[in-house]
Amino acid sequence: MTGSSNTALHLEPHLEFDGLPVLAQKIRESLAEDSPLILDGSGIQSIDGAAIQLLLLAIRTAKEKNIPCSWHQPSPALSKTVALLGLTDEMLLEVKAQ
């Protein structure tokens, strides 16, 4: 993602350690633009701890730089994993009653 403000950063269905260097680069580019960071988590089917850490770092960095950060349709798998880790607030996700 480059040169496009307010465009969601599409996250892969399986966020695992091996694919994180590419995602980290996309996040760095997005944060360098100083436009809102919108994370599209709609297609996430599985996510590991390293990916959660990277996304949490991205959210914290955005906050430090006063860049708005939000989720576009976080998947149930993402929401469940984040809730199990107790990181719902830090990851800017809402708990939905079931």
Short mmCIF file of C-alpha atoms in Angstrom, two decimals:
data_model
loop_
_atom_site.label_atom_id
_atom_site.label_comp_id
_atom_site.label_asym_id
_atom_site.label_seq_id
_atom_site.Cartn_x
_atom_site.Cartn_y
_atom_site.Cartn_z
CA MET A 1 0.00 0.00 0.00
CA THR A 2 1.59 3.26 -1.06
CA GLY A 3 0.47 6.77 -1.85
CA SER A 4 -3.16 6.24 -0.99
CA SER A 5 -4.74 7.92 2.00
CA ASN A 6 -7.69 6.34 3.79
CA THR A 7 -7.16 3.02 2.03
CA ALA A 8 -7.44 -0.05 4.23
CA LEU A 9 -4.37 -2.24 4.59
CA HIS A 10 -5.69 -5.69 3.63
CA LEU A 11 -4.40 -8.40 5.98
CA GLU A 12 -3.80 -11.92 4.69
CA PRO A 13 -6.04 -14.83 5.79
CA HIS A 14 -3.21 -16.55 7.67
CA LEU A 15 -0.97 -14.12 9.54
CA GLU A 16 2.07 -16.08 10.61
CA PHE A 17 5.71 -15.36 11.36
CA ASP A 18 6.94 -16.16 7.83
CA GLY A 19 4.82 -13.44 6.20
CA LEU A 20 5.47 -10.70 8.72
CA PRO A 21 8.44 -8.95 7.03
CA VAL A 22 6.21 -8.00 4.08
CA LEU A 23 3.41 -6.86 6.40
CA ALA A 24 5.86 -4.87 8.53
CA GLN A 25 7.07 -3.03 5.42
CA LYS A 26 3.49 -2.20 4.37
CA ILE A 27 2.75 -0.89 7.86
CA ARG A 28 5.93 1.24 7.87
CA GLU A 29 4.97 2.73 4.50
CA SER A 30 1.46 3.46 5.67
CA LEU A 31 2.63 5.12 8.90
CA ALA A 32 5.15 7.21 6.96
CA GLU A 33 2.28 8.74 4.97
CA ASP A 34 0.74 10.16 8.17
CA SER A 35 -2.71 9.24 6.89
CA PRO A 36 -5.14 7.14 8.97
CA LEU A 37 -4.09 3.53 9.44
CA ILE A 38 -7.06 1.32 8.59
CA LEU A 39 -6.49 -2.39 9.09
CA ASP A 40 -8.76 -4.67 7.06
CA GLY A 41 -9.06 -7.81 9.14
CA SER A 42 -12.14 -9.18 7.40
CA GLY A 43 -10.37 -12.15 5.84
CA ILE A 44 -8.24 -13.27 8.79
CA GLN A 45 -8.75 -16.96 9.49
CA SER A 46 -5.75 -17.53 11.76
CA ILE A 47 -3.18 -15.33 13.45
CA ASP A 48 -0.15 -16.18 15.57
CA GLY A 49 1.40 -14.37 18.50
CA ALA A 50 4.11 -12.72 16.41
CA ALA A 51 1.49 -11.20 14.11
CA ILE A 52 -0.50 -9.93 17.10
CA GLN A 53 2.68 -8.30 18.42
CA LEU A 54 3.38 -6.63 15.07
CA LEU A 55 -0.17 -5.26 14.81
CA LEU A 56 -0.08 -4.07 18.42
CA LEU A 57 3.19 -2.26 17.70
CA ALA A 58 1.64 -0.66 14.61
CA ILE A 59 -1.34 0.56 16.65
CA ARG A 60 0.89 1.93 19.41
CA THR A 61 3.15 3.65 16.88
CA ALA A 62 0.13 5.24 15.19
CA LYS A 63 -1.07 6.53 18.56
CA GLU A 64 2.37 7.96 19.36
CA LYS A 65 2.40 9.77 16.01
CA ASN A 66 -1.21 10.96 16.51
CA ILE A 67 -2.30 8.99 13.44
CA PRO A 68 -5.87 7.70 13.61
CA CYS A 69 -6.00 3.92 13.60
CA SER A 70 -9.02 1.64 13.20
CA TRP A 71 -10.20 -1.75 12.00
CA HIS A 72 -12.31 -2.47 8.97
CA GLN A 73 -14.44 -5.54 9.67
CA PRO A 74 -12.22 -7.55 12.02
CA SER A 75 -12.93 -11.25 11.52
CA PRO A 76 -14.35 -13.45 14.27
CA ALA A 77 -11.05 -15.37 14.35
CA LEU A 78 -9.10 -12.17 14.97
CA SER A 79 -11.52 -10.90 17.60
CA LYS A 80 -11.56 -14.25 19.42
CA THR A 81 -7.77 -14.58 19.49
CA VAL A 82 -7.27 -11.02 20.69
CA ALA A 83 -9.94 -11.49 23.39
CA LEU A 84 -8.32 -14.72 24.58
CA LEU A 85 -5.04 -12.82 25.00
CA GLY A 86 -6.77 -10.03 26.90
CA LEU A 87 -5.71 -7.42 24.35
CA THR A 88 -9.11 -6.24 23.10
CA ASP A 89 -8.70 -2.64 24.30
CA GLU A 90 -5.05 -2.35 23.26
CA MET A 91 -5.89 -3.68 19.79
CA LEU A 92 -8.80 -1.23 19.45
CA LEU A 93 -11.34 -4.02 19.05
CA GLU A 94 -14.81 -4.04 20.56
CA VAL A 95 -16.17 -6.97 22.49
CA LYS A 96 -19.43 -8.10 20.92
CA ALA A 97 -22.04 -9.87 23.01
CA GLN A 98 -22.90 -13.33 21.78
#
